[in-house]
JSON list of C-alpha atoms in Angstrom, two decimals:
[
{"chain": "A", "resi": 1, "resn": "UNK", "atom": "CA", "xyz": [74.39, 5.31, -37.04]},
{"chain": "A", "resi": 2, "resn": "UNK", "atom": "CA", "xyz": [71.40, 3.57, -36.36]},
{"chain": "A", "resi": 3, "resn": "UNK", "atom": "CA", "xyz": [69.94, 5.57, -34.28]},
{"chain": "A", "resi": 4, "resn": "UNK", "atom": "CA", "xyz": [70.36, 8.67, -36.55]},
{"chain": "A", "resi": 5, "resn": "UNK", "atom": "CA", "xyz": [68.67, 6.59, -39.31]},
{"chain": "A", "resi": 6, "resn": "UNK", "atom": "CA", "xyz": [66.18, 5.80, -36.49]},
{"chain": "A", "resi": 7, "resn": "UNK", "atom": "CA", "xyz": [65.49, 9.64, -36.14]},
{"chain": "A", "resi": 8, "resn": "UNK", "atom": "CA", "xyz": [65.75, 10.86, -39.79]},
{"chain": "A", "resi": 9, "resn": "UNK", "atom": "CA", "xyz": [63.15, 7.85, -40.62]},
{"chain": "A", "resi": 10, "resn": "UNK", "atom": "CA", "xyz": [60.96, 9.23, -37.77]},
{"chain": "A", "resi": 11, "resn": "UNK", "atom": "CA", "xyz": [61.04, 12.92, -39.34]},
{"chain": "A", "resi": 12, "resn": "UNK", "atom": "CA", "xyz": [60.39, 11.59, -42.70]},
{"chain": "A", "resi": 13, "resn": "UNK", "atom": "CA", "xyz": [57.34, 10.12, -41.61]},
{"chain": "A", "resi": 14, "resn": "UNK", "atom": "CA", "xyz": [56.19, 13.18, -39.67]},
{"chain": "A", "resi": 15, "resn": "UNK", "atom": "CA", "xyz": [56.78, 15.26, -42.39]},
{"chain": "A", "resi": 16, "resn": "UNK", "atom": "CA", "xyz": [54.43, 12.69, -44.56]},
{"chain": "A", "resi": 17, "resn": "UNK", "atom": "CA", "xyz": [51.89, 12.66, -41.93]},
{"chain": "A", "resi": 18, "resn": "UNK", "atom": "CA", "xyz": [51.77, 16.61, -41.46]},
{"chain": "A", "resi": 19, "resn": "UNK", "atom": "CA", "xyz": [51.27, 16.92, -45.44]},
{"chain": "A", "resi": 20, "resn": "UNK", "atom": "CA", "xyz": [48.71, 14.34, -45.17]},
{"chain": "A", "resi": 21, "resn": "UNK", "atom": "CA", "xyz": [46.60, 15.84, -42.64]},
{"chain": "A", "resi": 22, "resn": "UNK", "atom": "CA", "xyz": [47.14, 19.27, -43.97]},
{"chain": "A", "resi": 23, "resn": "UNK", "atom": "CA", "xyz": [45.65, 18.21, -47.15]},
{"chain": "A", "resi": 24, "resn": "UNK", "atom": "CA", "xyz": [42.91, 16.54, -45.28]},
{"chain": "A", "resi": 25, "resn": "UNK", "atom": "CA", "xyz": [42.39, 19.88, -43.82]},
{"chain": "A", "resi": 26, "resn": "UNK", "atom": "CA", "xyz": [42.26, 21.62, -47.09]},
{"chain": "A", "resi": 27, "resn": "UNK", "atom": "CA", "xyz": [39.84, 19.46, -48.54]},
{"chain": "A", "resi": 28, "resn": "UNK", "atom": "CA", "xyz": [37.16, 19.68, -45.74]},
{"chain": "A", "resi": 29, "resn": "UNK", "atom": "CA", "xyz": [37.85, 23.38, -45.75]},
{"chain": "A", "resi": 30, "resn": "UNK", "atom": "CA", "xyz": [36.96, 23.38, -49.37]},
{"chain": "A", "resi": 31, "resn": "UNK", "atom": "CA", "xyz": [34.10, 21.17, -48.92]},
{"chain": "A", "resi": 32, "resn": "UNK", "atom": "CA", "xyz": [32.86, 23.05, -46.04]},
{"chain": "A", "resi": 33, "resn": "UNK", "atom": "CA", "xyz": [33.34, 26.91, -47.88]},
{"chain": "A", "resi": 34, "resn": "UNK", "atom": "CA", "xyz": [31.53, 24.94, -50.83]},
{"chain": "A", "resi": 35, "resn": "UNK", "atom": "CA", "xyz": [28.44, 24.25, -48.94]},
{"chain": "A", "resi": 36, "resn": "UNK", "atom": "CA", "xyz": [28.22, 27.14, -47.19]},
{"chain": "A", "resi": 37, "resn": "UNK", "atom": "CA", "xyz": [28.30, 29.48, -50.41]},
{"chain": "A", "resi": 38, "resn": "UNK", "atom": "CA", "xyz": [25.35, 27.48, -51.65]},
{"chain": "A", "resi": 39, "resn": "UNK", "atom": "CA", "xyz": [23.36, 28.59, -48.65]},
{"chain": "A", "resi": 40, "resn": "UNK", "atom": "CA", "xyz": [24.24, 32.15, -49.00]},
{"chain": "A", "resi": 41, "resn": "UNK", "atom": "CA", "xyz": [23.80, 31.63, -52.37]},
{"chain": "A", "resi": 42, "resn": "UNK", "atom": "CA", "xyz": [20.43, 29.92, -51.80]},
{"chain": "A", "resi": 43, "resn": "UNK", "atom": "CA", "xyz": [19.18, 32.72, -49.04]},
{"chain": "A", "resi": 44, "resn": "UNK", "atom": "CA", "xyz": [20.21, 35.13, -51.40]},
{"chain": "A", "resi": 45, "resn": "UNK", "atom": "CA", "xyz": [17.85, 34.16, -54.01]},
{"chain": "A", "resi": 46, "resn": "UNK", "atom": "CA", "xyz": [15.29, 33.78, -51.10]},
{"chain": "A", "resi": 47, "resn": "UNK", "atom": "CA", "xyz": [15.02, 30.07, -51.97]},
{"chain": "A", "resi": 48, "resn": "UNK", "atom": "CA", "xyz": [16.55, 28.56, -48.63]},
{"chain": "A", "resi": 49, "resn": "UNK", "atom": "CA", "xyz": [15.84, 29.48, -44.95]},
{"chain": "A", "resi": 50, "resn": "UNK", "atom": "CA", "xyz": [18.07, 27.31, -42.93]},
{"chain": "A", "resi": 51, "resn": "UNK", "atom": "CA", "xyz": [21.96, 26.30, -42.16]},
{"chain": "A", "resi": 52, "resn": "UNK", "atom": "CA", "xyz": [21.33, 23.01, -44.32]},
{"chain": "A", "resi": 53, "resn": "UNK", "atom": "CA", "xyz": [21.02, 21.58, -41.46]},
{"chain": "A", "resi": 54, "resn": "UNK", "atom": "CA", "xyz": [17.60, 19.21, -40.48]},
{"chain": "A", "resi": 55, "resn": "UNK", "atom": "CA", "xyz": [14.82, 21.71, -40.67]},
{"chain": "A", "resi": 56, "resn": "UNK", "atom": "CA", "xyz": [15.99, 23.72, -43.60]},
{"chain": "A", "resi": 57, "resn": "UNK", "atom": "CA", "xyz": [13.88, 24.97, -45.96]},
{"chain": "A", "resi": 58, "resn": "UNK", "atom": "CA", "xyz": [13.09, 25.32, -49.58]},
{"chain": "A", "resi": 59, "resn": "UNK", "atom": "CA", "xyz": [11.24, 28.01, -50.57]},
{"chain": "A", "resi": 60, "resn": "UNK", "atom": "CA", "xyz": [9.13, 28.25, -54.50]},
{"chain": "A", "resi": 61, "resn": "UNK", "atom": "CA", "xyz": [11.81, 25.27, -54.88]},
{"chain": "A", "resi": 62, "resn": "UNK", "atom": "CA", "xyz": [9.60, 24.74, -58.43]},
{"chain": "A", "resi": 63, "resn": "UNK", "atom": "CA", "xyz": [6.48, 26.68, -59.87]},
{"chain": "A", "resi": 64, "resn": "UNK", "atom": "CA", "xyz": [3.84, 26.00, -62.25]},
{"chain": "A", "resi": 65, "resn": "UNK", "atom": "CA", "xyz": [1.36, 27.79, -63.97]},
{"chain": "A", "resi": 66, "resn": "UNK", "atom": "CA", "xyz": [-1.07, 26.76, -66.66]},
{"chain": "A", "resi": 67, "resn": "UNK", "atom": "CA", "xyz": [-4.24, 28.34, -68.55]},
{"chain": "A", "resi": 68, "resn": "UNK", "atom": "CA", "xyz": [-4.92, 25.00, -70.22]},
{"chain": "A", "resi": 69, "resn": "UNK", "atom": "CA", "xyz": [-8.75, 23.43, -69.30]},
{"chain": "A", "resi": 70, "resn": "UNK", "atom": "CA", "xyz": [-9.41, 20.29, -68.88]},
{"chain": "A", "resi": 71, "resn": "UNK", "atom": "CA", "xyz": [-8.63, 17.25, -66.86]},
{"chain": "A", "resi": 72, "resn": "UNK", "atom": "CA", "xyz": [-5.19, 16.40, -65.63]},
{"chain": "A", "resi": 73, "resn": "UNK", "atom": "CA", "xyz": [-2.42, 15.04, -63.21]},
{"chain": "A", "resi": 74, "resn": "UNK", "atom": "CA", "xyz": [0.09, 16.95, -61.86]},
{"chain": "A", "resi": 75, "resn": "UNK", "atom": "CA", "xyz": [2.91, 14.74, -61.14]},
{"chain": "A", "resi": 76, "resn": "UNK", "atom": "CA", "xyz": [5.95, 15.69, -59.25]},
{"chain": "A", "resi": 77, "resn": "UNK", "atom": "CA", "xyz": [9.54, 14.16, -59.86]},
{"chain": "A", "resi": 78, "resn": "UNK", "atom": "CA", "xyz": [11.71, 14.25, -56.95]},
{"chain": "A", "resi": 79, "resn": "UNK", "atom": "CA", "xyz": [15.54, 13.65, -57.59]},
{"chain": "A", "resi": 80, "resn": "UNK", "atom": "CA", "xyz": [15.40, 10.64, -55.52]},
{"chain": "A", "resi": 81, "resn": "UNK", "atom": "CA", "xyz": [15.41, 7.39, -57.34]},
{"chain": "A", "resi": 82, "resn": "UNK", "atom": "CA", "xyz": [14.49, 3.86, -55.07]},
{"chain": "A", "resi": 83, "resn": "UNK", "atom": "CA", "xyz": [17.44, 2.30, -56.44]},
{"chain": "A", "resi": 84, "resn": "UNK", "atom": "CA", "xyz": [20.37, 4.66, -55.87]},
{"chain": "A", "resi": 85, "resn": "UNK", "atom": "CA", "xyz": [19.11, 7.31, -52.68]},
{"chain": "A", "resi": 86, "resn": "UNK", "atom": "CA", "xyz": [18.34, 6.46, -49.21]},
{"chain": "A", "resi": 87, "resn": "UNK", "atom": "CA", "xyz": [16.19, 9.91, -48.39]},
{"chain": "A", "resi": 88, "resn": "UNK", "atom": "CA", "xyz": [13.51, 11.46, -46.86]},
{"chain": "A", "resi": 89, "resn": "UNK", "atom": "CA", "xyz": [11.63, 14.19, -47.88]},
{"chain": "A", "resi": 90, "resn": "UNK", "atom": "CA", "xyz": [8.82, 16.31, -47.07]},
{"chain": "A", "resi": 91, "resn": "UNK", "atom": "CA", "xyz": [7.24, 18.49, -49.99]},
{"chain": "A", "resi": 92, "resn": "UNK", "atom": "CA", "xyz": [4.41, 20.95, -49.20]},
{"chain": "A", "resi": 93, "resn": "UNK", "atom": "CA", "xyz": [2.37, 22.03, -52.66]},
{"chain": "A", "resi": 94, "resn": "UNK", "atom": "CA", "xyz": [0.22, 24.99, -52.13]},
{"chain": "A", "resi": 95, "resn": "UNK", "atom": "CA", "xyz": [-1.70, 27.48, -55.06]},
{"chain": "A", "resi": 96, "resn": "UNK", "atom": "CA", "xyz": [-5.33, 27.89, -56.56]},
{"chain": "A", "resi": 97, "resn": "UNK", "atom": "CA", "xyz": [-6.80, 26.05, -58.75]},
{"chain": "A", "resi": 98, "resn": "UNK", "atom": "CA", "xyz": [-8.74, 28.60, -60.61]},
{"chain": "A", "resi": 99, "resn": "UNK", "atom": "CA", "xyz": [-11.19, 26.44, -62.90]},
{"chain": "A", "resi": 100, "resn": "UNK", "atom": "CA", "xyz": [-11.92, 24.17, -59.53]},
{"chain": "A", "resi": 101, "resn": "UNK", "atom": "CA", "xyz": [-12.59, 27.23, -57.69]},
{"chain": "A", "resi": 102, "resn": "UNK", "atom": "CA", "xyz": [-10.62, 25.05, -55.08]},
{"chain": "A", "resi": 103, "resn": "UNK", "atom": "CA", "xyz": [-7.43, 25.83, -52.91]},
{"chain": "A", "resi": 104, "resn": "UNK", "atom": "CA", "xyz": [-4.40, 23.61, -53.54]},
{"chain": "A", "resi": 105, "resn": "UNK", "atom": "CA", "xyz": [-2.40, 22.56, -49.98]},
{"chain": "A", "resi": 106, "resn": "UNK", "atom": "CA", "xyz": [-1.10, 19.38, -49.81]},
{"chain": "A", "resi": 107, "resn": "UNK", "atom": "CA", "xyz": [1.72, 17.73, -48.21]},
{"chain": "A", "resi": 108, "resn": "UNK", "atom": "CA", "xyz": [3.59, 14.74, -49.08]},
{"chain": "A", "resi": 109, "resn": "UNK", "atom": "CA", "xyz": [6.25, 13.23, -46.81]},
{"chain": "A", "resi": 110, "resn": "UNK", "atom": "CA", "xyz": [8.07, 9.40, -47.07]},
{"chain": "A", "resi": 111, "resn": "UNK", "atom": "CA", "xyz": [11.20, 7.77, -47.21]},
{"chain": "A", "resi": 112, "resn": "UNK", "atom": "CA", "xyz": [13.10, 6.49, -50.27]},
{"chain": "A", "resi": 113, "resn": "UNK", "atom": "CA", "xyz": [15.12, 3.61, -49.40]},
{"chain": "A", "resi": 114, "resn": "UNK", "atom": "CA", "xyz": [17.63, 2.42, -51.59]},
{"chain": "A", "resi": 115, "resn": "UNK", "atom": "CA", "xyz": [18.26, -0.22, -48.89]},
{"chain": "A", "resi": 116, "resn": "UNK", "atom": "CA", "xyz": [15.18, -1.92, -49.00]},
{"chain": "A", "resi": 117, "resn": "UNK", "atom": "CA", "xyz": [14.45, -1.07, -53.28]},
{"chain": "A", "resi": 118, "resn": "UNK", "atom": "CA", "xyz": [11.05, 1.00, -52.27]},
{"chain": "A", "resi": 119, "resn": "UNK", "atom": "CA", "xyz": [9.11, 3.77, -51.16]},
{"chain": "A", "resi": 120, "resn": "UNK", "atom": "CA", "xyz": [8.68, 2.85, -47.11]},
{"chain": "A", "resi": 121, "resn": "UNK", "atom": "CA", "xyz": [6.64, 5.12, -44.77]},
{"chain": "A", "resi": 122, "resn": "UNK", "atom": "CA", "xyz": [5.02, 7.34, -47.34]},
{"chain": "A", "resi": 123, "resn": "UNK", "atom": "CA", "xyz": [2.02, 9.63, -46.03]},
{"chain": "A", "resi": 124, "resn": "UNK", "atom": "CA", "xyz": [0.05, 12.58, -47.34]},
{"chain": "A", "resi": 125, "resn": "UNK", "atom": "CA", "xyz": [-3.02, 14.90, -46.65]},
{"chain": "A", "resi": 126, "resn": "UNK", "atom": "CA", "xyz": [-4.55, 17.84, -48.56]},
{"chain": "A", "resi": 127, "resn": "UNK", "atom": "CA", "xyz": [-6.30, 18.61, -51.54]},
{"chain": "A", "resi": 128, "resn": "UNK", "atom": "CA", "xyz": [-6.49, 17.07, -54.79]},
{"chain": "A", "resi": 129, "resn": "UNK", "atom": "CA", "xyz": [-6.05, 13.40, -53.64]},
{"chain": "A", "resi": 130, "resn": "UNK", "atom": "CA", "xyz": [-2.44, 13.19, -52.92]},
{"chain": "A", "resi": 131, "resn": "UNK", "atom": "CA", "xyz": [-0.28, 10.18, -53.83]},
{"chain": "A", "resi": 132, "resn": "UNK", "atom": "CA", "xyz": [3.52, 9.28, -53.52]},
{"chain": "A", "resi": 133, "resn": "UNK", "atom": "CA", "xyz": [4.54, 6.52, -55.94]},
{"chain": "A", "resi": 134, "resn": "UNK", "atom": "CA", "xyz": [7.38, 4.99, -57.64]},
{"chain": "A", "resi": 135, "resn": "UNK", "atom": "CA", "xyz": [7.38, 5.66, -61.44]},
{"chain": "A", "resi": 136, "resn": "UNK", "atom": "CA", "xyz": [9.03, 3.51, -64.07]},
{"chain": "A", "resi": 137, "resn": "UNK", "atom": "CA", "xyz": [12.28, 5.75, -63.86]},
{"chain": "A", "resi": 138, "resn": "UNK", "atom": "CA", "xyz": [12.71, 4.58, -60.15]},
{"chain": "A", "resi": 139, "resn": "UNK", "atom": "CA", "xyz": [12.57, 7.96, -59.18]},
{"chain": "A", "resi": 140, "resn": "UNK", "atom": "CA", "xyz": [9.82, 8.94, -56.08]},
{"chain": "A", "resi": 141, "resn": "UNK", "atom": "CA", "xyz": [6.93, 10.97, -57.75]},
{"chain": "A", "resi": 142, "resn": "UNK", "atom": "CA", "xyz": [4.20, 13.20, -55.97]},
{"chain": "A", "resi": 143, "resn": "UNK", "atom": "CA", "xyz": [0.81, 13.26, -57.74]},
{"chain": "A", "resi": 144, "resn": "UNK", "atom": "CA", "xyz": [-2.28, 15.71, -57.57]},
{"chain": "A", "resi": 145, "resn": "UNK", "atom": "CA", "xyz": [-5.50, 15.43, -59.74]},
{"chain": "A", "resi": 146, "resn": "UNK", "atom": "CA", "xyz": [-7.49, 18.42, -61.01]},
{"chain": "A", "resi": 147, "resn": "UNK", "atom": "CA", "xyz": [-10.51, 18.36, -62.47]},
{"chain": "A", "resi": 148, "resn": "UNK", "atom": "CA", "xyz": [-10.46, 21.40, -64.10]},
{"chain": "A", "resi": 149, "resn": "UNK", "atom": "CA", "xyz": [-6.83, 22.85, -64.79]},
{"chain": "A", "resi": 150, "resn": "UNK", "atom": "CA", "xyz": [-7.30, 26.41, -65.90]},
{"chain": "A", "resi": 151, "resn": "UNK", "atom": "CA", "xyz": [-5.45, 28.69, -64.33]},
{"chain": "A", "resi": 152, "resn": "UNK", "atom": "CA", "xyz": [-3.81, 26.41, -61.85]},
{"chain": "A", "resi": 153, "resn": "UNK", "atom": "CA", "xyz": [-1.56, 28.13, -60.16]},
{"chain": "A", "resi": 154, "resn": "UNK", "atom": "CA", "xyz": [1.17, 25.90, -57.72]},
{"chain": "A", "resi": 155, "resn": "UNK", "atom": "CA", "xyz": [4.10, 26.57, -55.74]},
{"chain": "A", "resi": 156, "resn": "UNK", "atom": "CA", "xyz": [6.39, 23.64, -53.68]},
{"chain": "A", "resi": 157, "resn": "UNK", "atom": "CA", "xyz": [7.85, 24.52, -50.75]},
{"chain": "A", "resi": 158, "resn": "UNK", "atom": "CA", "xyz": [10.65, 21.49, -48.84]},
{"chain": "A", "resi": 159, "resn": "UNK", "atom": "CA", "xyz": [11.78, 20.59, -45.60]},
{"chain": "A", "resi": 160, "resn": "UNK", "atom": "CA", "xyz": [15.03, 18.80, -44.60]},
{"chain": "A", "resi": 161, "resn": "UNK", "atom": "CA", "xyz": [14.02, 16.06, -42.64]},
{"chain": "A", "resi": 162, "resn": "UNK", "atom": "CA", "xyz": [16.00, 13.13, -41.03]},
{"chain": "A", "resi": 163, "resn": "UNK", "atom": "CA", "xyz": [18.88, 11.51, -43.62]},
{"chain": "A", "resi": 164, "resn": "UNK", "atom": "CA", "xyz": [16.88, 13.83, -46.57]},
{"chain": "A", "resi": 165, "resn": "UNK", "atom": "CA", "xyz": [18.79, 16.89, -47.94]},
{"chain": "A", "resi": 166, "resn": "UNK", "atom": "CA", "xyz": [17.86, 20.70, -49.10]},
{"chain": "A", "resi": 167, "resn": "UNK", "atom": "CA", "xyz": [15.85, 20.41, -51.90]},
{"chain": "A", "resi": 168, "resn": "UNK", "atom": "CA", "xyz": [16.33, 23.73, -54.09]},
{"chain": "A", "resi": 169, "resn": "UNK", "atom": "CA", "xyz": [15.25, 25.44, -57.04]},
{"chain": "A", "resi": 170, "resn": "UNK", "atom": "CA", "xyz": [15.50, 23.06, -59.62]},
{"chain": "A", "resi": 171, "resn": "UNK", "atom": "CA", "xyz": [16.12, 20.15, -57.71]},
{"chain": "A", "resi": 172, "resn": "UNK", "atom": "CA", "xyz": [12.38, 18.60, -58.62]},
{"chain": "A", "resi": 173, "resn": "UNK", "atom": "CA", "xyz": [10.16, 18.95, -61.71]},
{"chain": "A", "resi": 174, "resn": "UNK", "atom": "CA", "xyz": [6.20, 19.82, -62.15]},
{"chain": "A", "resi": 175, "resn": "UNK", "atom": "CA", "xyz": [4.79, 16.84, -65.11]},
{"chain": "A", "resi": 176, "resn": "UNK", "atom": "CA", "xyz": [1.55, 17.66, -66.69]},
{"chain": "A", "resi": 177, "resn": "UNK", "atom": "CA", "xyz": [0.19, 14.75, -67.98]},
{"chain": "A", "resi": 178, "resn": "UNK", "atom": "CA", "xyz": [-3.37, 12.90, -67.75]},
{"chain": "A", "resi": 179, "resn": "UNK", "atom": "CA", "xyz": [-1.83, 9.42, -66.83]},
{"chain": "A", "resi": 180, "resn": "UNK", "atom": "CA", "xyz": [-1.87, 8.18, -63.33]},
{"chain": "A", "resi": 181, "resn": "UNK", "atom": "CA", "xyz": [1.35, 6.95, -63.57]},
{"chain": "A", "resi": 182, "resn": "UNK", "atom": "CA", "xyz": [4.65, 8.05, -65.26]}
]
């Protein structure tokens, strides 16, 4: 008899483990179909180029336009806060600024690490005297002065880089505001 319990207790557990690891199976399956429908989803609307993988790209992930004059800052909020997101990013702003008679191109690329509670290996170059900072929300902001706003005109493109993600359409946010800092 012991032996046949032996046996029967050795299917049971088989059984178990097969239902486990089929529903392990589901659940990356579902994960997996999920991500890849928001690329097609994405390259459908022409937003992402890319597999999600490192090197991705986000296409016109946010616009702005303006007819406005005057002085300003144009600040942009990235989803990424210092506190909760350990994520790199590289965000290229391009567009005219009409009343400067000036071409917008700038890029901004850093790291937001949660582990350390700050913005570490930041950089930028381009137009309109780039700055990433850290804004009383926590989250990473990107910020470009204008002298004279009207008709600007701007467009950001992203890149997947190292432990970052794809950055989509209305994944960051274009702030108007005169202040240097929000």
């Amino acid at each position: 008899m012991s032996l046949e319990n032996n046996i029967a207790t050795l299917v049971q557990k088989s059984e178990q483990l097969t239902s486990t690891v089929d529903n392990k199976v589901a659940e990356i399956d579902a994960s997996t179909a999920s991500m890849l429908q928001r690329v097609d989803n994405a390259l459908s609307d022409n937003h992402v180029i890319g597999e999600g993988i490192r090197g991705t790209r986000g296409f016109a992930i946010a616009n702005y336009f303006t007819s406005t004059s005057g002085v300003t800052n144009m600040h942009v909020k990235l989803p990424y806060k210092i506190d909760t997101h350990n994520h790199m990013f590289h965000i290229h702003i391009k567009g005219y600024a009409y009343g400067e008679n000036a071409i917008v191109d700038a890029v901004f690329t850093g790291y937001c690490y949660k582990n350390g509670n700050r913005l570490h290996q930041s950089k930028t170059m381009g137009t309109h005297e780039p700055i990433v900072y850290v804004g009383s929300d926590q989250h990473v902001y990107l910020r470009l002065s204008f002298t004279n706003q009207y008709y600007l005109t701007l467009s950001a493109d992203s890149i997947r880089v190292g432990n970052g993600t794809v950055l989509g359409a209305g994944d960051i946010e274009f702030i108007n505001n005169t202040a240097a800092e929000l």
